[in-house]
Short mmCIF file of N, CA and C in Angstrom, two decimals:
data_model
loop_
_atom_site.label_atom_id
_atom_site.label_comp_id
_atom_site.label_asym_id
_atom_site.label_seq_id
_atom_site.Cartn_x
_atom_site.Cartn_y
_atom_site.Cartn_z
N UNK A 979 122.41 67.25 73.23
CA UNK A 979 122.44 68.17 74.35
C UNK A 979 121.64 69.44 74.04
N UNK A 980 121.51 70.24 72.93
CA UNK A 980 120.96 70.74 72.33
C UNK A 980 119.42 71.14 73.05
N UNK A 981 119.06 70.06 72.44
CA UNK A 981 117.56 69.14 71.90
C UNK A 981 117.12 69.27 73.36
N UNK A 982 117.80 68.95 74.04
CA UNK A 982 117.18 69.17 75.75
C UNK A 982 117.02 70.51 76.48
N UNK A 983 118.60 71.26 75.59
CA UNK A 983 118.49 72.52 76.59
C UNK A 983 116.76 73.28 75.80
N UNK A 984 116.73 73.03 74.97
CA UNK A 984 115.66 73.84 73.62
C UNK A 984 114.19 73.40 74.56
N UNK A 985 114.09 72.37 74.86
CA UNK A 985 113.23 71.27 75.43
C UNK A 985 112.42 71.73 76.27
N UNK A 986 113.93 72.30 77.24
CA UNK A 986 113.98 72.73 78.50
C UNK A 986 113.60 74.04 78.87
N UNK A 987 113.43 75.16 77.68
CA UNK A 987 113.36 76.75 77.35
C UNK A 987 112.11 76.19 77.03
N UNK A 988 111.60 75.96 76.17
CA UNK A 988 110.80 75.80 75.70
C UNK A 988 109.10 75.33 76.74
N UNK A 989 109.87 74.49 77.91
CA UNK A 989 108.58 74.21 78.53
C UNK A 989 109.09 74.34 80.21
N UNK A 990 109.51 75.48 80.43
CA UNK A 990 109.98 76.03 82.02
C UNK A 990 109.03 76.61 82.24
N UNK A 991 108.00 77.69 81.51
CA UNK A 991 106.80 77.35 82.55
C UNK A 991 106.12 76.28 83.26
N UNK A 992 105.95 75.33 82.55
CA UNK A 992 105.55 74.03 83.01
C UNK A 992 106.42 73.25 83.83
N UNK A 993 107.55 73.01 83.74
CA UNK A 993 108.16 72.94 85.10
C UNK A 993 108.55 74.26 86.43
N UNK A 994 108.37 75.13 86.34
CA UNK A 994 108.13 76.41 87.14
C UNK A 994 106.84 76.04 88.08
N UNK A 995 106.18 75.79 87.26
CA UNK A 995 104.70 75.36 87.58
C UNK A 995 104.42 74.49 88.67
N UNK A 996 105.16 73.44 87.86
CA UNK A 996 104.98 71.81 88.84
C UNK A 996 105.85 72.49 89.77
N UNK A 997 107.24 73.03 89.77
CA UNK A 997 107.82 72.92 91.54
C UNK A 997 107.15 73.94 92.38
N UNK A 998 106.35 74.93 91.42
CA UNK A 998 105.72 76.21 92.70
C UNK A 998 104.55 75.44 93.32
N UNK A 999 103.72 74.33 92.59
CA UNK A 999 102.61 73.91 92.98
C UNK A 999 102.98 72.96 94.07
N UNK A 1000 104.38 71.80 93.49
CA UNK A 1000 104.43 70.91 94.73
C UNK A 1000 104.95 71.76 96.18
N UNK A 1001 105.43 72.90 96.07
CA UNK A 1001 106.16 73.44 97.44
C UNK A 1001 104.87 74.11 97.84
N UNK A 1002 104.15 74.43 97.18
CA UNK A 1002 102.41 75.32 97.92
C UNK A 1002 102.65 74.36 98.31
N UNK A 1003 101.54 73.23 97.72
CA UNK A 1003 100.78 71.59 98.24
C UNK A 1003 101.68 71.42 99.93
N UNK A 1004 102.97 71.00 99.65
CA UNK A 1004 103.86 70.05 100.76
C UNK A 1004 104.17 71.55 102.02
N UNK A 1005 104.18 72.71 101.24
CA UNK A 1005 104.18 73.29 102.93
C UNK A 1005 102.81 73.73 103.33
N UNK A 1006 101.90 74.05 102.47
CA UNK A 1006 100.22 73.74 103.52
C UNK A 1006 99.74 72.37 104.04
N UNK A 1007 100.59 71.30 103.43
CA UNK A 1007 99.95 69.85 104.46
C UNK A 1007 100.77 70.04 105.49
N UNK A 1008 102.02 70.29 105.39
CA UNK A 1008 103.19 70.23 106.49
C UNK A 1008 102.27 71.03 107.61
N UNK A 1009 102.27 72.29 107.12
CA UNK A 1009 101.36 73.34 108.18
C UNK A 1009 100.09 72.99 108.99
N UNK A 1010 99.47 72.25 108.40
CA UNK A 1010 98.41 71.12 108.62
C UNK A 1010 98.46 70.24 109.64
N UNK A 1011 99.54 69.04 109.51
CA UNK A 1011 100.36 68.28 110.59
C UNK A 1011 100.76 68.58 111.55
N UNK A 1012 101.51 70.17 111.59
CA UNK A 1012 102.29 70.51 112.80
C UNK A 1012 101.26 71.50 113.60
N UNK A 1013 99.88 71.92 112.71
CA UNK A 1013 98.93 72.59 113.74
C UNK A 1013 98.17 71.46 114.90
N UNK A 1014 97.92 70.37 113.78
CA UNK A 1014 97.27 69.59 114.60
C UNK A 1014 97.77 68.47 115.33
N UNK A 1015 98.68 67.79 115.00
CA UNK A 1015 99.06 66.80 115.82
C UNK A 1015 100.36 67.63 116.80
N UNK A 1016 101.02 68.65 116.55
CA UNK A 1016 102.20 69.26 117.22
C UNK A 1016 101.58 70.60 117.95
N UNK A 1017 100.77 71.22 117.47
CA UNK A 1017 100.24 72.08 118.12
C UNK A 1017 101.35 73.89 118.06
N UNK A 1018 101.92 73.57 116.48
CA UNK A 1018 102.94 74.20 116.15
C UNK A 1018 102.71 74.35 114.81
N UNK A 1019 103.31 75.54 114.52
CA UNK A 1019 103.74 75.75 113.02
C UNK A 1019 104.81 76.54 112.26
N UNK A 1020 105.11 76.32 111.18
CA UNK A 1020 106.44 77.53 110.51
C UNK A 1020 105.92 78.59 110.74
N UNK A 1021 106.50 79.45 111.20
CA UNK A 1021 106.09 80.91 110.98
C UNK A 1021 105.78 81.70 109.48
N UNK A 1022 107.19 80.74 108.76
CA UNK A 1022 107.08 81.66 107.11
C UNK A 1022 106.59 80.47 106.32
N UNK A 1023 105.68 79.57 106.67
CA UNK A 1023 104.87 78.73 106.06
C UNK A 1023 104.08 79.14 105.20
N UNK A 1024 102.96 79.90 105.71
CA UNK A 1024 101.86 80.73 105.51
C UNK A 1024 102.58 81.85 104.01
N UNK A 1025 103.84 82.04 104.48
CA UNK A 1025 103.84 83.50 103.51
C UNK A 1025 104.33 82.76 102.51
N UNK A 1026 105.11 82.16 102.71
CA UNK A 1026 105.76 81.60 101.76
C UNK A 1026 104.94 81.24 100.52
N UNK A 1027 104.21 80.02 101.27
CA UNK A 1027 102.99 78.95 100.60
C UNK A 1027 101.94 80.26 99.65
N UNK A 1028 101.87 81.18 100.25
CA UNK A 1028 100.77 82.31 99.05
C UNK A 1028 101.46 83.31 98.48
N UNK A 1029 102.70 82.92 98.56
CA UNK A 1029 103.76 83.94 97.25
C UNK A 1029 103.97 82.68 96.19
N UNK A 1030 104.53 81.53 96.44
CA UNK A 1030 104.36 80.62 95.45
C UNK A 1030 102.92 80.09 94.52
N UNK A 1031 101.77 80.02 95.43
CA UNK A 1031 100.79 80.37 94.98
C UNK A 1031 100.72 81.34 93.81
N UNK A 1032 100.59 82.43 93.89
CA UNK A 1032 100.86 83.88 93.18
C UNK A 1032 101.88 83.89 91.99
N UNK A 1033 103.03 83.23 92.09
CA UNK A 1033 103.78 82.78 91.23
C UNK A 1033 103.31 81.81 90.18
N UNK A 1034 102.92 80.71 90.55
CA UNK A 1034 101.92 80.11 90.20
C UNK A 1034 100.59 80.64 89.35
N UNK A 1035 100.01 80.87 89.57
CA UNK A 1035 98.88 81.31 89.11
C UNK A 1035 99.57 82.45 87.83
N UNK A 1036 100.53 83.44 88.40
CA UNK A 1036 100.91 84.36 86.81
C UNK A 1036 102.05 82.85 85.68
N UNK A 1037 102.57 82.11 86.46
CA UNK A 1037 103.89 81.34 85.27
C UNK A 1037 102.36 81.04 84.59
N UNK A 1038 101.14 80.34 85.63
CA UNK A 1038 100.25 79.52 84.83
C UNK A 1038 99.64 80.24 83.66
N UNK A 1039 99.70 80.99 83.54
CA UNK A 1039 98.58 81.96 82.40
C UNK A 1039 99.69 82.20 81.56
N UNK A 1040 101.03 82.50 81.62
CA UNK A 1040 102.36 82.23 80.76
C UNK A 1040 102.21 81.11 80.06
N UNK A 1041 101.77 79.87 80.53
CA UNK A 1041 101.68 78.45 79.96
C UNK A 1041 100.54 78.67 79.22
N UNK A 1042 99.12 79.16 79.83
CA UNK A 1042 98.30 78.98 79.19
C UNK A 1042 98.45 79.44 78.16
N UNK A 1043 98.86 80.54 77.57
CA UNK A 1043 99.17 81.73 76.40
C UNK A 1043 100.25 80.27 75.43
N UNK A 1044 100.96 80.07 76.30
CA UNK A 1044 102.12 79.02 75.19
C UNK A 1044 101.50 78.04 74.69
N UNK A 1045 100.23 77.54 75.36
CA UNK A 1045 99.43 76.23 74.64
C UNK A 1045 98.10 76.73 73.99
N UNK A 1046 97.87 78.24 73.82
CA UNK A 1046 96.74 78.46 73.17
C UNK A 1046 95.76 77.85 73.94
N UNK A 1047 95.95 78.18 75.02
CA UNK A 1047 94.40 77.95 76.23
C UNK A 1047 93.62 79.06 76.94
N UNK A 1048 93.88 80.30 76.64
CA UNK A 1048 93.19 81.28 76.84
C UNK A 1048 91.51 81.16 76.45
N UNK A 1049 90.83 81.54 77.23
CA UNK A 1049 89.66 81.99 76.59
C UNK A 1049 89.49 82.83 75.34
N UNK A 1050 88.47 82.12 74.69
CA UNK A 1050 88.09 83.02 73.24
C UNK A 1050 86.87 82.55 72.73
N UNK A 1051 86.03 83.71 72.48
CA UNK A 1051 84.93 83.52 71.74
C UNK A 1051 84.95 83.24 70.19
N UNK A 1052 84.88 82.20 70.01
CA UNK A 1052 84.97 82.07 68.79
C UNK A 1052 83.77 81.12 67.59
N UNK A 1053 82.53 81.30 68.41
CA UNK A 1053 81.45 80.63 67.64
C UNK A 1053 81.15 81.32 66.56
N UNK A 1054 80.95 82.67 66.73
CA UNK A 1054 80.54 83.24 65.84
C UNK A 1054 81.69 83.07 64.56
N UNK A 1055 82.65 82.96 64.37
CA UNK A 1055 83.06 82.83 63.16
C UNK A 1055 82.65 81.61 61.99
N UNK A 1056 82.55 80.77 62.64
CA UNK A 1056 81.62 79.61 61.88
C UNK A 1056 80.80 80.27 60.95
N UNK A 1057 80.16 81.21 61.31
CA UNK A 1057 78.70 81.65 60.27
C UNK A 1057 79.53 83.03 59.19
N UNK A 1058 80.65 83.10 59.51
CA UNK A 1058 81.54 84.55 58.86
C UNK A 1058 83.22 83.57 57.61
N UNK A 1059 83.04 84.51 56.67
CA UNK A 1059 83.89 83.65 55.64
C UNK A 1059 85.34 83.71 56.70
N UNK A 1060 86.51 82.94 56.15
CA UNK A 1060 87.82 82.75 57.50
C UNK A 1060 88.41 83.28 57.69
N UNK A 1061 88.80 84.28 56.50
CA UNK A 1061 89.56 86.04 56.87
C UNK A 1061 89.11 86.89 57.86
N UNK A 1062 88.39 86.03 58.49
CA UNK A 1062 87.36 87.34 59.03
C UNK A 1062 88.05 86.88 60.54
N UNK A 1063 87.64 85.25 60.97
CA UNK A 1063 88.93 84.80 62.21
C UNK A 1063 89.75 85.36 62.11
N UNK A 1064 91.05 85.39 60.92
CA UNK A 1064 92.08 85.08 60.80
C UNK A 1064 92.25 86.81 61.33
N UNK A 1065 91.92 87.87 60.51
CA UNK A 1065 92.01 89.05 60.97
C UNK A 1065 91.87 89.44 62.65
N UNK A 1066 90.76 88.80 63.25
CA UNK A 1066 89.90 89.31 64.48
C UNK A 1066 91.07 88.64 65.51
N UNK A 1067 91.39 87.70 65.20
CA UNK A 1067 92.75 86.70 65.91
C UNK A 1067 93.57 87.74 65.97
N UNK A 1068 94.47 88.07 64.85
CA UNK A 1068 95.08 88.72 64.74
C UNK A 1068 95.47 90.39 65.72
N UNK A 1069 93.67 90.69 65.29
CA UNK A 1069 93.75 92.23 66.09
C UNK A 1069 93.78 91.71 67.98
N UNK A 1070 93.28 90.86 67.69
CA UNK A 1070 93.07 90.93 69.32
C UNK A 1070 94.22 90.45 70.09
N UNK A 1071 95.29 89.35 69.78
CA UNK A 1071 96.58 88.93 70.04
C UNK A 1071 97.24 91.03 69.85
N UNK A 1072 96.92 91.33 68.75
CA UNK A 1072 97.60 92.79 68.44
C UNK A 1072 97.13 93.65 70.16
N UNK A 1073 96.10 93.64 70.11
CA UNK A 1073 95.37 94.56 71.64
C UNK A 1073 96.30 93.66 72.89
N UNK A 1074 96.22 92.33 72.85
CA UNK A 1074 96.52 91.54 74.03
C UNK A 1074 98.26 92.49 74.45
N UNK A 1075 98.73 92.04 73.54
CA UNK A 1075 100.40 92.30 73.00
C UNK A 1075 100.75 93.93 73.89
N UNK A 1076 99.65 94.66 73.48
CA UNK A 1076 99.85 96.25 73.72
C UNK A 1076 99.04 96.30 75.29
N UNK A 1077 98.27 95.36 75.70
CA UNK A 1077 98.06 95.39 77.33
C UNK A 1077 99.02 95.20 77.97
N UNK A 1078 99.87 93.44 77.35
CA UNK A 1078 100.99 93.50 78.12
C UNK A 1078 102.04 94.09 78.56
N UNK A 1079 102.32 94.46 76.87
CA UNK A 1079 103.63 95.80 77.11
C UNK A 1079 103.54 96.39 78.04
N UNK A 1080 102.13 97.12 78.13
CA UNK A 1080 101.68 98.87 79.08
C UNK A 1080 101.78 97.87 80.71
N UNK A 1081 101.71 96.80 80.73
CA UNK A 1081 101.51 96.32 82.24
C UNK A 1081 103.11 95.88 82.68
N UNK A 1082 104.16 95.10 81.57
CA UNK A 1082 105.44 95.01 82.08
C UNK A 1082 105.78 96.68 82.20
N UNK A 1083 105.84 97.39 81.39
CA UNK A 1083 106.16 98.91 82.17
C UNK A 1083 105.65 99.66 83.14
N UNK A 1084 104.45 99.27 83.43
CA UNK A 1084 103.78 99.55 84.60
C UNK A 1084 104.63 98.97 85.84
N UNK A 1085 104.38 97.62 85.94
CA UNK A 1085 105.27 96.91 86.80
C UNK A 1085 106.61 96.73 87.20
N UNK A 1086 107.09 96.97 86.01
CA UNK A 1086 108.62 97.38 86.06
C UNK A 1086 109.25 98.56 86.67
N UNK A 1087 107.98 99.25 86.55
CA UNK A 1087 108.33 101.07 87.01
C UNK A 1087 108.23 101.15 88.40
N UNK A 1088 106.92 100.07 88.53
CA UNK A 1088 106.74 99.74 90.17
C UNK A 1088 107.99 99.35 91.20
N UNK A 1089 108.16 98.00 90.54
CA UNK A 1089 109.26 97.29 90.97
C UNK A 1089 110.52 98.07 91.29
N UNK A 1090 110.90 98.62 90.33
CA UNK A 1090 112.65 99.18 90.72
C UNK A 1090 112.67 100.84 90.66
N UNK A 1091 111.20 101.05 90.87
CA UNK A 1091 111.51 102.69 90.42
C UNK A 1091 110.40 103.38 91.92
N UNK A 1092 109.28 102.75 92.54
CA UNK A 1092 108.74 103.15 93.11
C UNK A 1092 108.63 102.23 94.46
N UNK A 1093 108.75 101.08 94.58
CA UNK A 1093 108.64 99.96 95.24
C UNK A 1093 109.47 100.95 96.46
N UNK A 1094 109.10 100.59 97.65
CA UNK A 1094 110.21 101.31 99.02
C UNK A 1094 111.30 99.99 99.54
N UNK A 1095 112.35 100.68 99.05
CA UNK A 1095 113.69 99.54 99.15
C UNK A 1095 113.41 98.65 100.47
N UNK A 1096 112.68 99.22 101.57
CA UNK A 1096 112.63 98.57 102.71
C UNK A 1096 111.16 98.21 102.98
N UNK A 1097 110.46 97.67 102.09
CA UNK A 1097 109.51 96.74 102.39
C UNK A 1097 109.70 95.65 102.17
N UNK A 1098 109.52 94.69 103.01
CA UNK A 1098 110.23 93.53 103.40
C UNK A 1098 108.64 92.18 103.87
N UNK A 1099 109.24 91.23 103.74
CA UNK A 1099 107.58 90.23 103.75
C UNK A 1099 107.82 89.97 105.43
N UNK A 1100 106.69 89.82 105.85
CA UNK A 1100 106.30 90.16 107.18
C UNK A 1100 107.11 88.74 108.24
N UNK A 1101 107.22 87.90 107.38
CA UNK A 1101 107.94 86.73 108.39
C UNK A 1101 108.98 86.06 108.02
N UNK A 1102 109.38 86.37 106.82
CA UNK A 1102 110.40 85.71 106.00
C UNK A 1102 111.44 87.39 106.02
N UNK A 1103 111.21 88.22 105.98
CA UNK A 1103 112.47 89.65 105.57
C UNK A 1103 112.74 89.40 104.20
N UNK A 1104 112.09 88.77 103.38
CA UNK A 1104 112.49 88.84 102.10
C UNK A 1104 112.57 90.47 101.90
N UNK A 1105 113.13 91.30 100.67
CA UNK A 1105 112.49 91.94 100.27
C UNK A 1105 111.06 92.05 99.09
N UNK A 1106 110.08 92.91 99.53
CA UNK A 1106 109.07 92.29 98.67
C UNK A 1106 109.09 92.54 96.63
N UNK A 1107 110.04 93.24 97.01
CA UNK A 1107 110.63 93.42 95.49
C UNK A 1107 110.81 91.87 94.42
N UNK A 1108 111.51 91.37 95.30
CA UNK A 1108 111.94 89.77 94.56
C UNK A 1108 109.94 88.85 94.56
N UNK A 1109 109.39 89.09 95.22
CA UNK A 1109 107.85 88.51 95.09
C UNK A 1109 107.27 89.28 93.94
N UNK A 1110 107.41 90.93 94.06
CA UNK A 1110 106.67 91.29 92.96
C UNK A 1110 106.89 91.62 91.64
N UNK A 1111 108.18 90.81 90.89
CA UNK A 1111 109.01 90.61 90.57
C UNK A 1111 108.24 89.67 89.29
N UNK A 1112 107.44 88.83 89.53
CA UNK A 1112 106.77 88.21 88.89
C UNK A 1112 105.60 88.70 87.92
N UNK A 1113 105.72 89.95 88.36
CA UNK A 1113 104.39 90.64 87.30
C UNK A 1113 105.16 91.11 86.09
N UNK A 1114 106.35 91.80 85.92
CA UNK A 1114 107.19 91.96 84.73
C UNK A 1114 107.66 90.66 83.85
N UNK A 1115 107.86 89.78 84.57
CA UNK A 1115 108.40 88.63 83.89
C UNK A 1115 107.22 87.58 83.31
N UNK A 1116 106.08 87.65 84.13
CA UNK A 1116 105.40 86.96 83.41
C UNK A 1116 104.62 87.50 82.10
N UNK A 1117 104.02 89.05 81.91
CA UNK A 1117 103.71 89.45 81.13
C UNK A 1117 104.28 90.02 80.39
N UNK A 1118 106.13 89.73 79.88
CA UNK A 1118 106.98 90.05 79.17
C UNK A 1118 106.79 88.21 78.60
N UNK A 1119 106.86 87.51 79.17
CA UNK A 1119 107.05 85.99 79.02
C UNK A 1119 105.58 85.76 78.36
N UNK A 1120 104.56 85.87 78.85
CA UNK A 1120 103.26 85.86 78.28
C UNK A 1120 103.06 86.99 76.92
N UNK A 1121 104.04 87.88 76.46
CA UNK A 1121 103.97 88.38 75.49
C UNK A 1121 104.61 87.97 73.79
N UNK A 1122 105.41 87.24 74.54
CA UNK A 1122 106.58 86.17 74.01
C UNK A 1122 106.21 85.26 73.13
N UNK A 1123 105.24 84.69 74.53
CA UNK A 1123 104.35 83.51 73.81
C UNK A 1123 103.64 83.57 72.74
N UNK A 1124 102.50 84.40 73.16
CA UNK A 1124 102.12 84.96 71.83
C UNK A 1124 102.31 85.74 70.45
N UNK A 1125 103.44 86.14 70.42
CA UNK A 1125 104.13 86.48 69.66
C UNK A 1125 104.99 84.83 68.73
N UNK A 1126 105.52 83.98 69.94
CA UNK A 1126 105.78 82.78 69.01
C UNK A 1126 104.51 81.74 68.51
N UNK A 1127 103.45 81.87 68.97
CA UNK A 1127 102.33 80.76 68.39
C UNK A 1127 101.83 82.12 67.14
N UNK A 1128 101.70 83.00 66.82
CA UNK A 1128 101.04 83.45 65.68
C UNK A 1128 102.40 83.07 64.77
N UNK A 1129 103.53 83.37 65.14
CA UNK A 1129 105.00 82.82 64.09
C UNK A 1129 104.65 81.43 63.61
N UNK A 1130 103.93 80.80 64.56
CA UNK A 1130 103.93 79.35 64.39
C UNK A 1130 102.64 78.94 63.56
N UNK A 1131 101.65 79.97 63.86
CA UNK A 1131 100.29 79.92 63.33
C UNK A 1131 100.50 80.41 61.66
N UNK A 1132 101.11 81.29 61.69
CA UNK A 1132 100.92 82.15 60.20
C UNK A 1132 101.77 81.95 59.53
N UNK A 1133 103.29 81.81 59.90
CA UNK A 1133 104.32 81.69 59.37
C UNK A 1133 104.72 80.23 58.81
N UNK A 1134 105.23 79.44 59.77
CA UNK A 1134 104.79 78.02 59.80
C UNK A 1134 103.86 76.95 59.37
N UNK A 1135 102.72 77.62 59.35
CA UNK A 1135 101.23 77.05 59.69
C UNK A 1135 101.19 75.99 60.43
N UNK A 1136 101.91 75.86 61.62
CA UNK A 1136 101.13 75.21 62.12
C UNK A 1136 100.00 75.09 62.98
N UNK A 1137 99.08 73.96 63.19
CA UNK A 1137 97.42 74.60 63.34
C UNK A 1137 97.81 74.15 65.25
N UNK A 1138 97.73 75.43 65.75
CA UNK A 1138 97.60 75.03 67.58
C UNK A 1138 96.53 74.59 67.36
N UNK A 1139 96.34 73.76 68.67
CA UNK A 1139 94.85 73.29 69.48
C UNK A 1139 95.25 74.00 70.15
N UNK A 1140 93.73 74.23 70.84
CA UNK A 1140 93.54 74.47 72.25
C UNK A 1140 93.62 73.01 73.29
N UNK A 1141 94.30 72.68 74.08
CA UNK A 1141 94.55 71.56 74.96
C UNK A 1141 92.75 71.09 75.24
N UNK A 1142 91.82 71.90 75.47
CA UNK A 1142 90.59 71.59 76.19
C UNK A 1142 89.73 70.96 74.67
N UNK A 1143 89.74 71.91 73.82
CA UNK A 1143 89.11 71.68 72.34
C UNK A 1143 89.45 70.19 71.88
N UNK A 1144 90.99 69.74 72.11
CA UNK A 1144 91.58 68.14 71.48
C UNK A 1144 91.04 67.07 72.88
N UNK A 1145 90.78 67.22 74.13
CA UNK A 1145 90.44 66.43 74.96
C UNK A 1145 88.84 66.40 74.37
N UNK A 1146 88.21 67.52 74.20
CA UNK A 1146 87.12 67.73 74.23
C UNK A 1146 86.74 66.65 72.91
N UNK A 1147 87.46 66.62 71.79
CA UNK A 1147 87.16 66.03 70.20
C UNK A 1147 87.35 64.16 70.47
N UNK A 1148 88.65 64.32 71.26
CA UNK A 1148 88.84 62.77 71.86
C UNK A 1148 88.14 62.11 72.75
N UNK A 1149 87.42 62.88 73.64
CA UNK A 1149 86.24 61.96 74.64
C UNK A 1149 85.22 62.23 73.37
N UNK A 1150 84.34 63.24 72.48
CA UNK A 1150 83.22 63.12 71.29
C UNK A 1150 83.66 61.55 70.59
N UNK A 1151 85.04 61.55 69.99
CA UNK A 1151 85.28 60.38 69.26
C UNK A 1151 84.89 58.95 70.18
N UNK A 1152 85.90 58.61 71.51
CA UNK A 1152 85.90 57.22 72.10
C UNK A 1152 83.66 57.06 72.61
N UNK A 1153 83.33 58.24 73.06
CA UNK A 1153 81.41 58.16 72.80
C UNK A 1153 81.10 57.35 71.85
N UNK A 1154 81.50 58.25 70.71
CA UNK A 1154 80.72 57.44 69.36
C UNK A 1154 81.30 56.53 69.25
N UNK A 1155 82.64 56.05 69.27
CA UNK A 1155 83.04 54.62 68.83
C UNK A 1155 82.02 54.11 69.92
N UNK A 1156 82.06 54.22 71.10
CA UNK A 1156 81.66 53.49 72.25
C UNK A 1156 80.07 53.18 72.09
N UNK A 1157 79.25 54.00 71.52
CA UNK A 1157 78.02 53.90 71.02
C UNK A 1157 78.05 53.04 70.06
N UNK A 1158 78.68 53.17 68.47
CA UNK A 1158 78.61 52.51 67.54
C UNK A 1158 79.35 50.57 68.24
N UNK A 1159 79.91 50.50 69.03
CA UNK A 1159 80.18 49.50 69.43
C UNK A 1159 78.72 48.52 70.26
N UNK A 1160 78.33 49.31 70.60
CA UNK A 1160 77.03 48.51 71.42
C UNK A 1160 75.99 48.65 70.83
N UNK A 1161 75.77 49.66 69.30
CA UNK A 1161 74.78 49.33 68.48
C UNK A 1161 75.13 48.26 67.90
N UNK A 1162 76.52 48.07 67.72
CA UNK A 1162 76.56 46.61 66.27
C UNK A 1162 76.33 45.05 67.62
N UNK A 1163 76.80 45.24 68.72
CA UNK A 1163 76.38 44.21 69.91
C UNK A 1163 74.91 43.64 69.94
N UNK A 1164 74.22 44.92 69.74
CA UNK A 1164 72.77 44.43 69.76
C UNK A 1164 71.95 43.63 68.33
N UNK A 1165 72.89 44.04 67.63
CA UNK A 1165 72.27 43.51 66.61
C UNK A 1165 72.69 41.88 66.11
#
């Protein structure tokens, strides 16, 4: 039971993800259907569908940070001895860390300290507090992350991929097998 709840912490951006994406997807086709064949639509379709969006897009960069998929320049270290990564990694996760902070307090200050109690989303009455709500949590959550993959990187050692870098090494490999297979054919 454990093992699941851990499972389950562990990869709720990624399910956060999948249900904000399938409820975008299924209420813009819905909206779709009932413009054109009904000649009708939800009213809080529209708002709804681009606050989940928005949600979406910040859990996603939460995930990205948890799988080490951020962008990074990192050619130039090849030609530089590995202390030199290992440091530059370091400082820049250090800079990333101190953007986020300054932006969950930014946002946070927004949210419950300046936000006007009675702004409300234009077709739903939500208040818009609970939508913008997502900028503290994701870059407290996206700070997290990175904070547990260098634990995992330095402490641990264990070596992240980048998700794009291991697809990228596995289509290079099945090529060359796939080449070396139809050179030994011809011969």
């Amino acid at each position: 039971m454990k093992s699941n709840l851990f499972k389950f912490i562990n990869n709720i951006e990624s399910y956060l993800c999948q249900l904000l994406l399938v409820l975008f997807v299924v209420l813009l086709f819905l909206q779709i259907v009932l413009r054109n064949i009904f000649s009708y639509s939800i009213p809080w379709g529209d708002e709804l569908a681009t606050y989940a969006f928005v949600w979406f897009a910040y859990l996603g960069a939460v995930y990205a940070a948890k799988m080490s998929a951020h962008n990074r320049v990192t050619f130039q270290f090849k030609f530089l001895p590995p202390w030199v990564e290992v440091f530059c990694s370091i400082l820049t996760d250090i800079i990333w860390i101190g953007f986020n902070a300054f932006f969950v307090y930014l946002s946070y200050d927004f949210v419950f300290n300046k936000m006007n109690l009675f702004w409300k989303s234009q077709t739903m009455g939500v208040p818009m507090k609970y939508f913008y709500l997502i900028l503290p949590i994701a870059f407290a959550a996206m700070t997290l992350r990175i904070i547990q993959n260098n634990y995992l990187r330095f402490v641990k050692k264990v070596d992240l991929i980048d998700p794009e870098a291991k697809a990228l090494d596995e289509i290079t490999k099945s090529q060359s097998t796939d080449t070396n297979n139809q050179g030994m054919g011809e011969k």
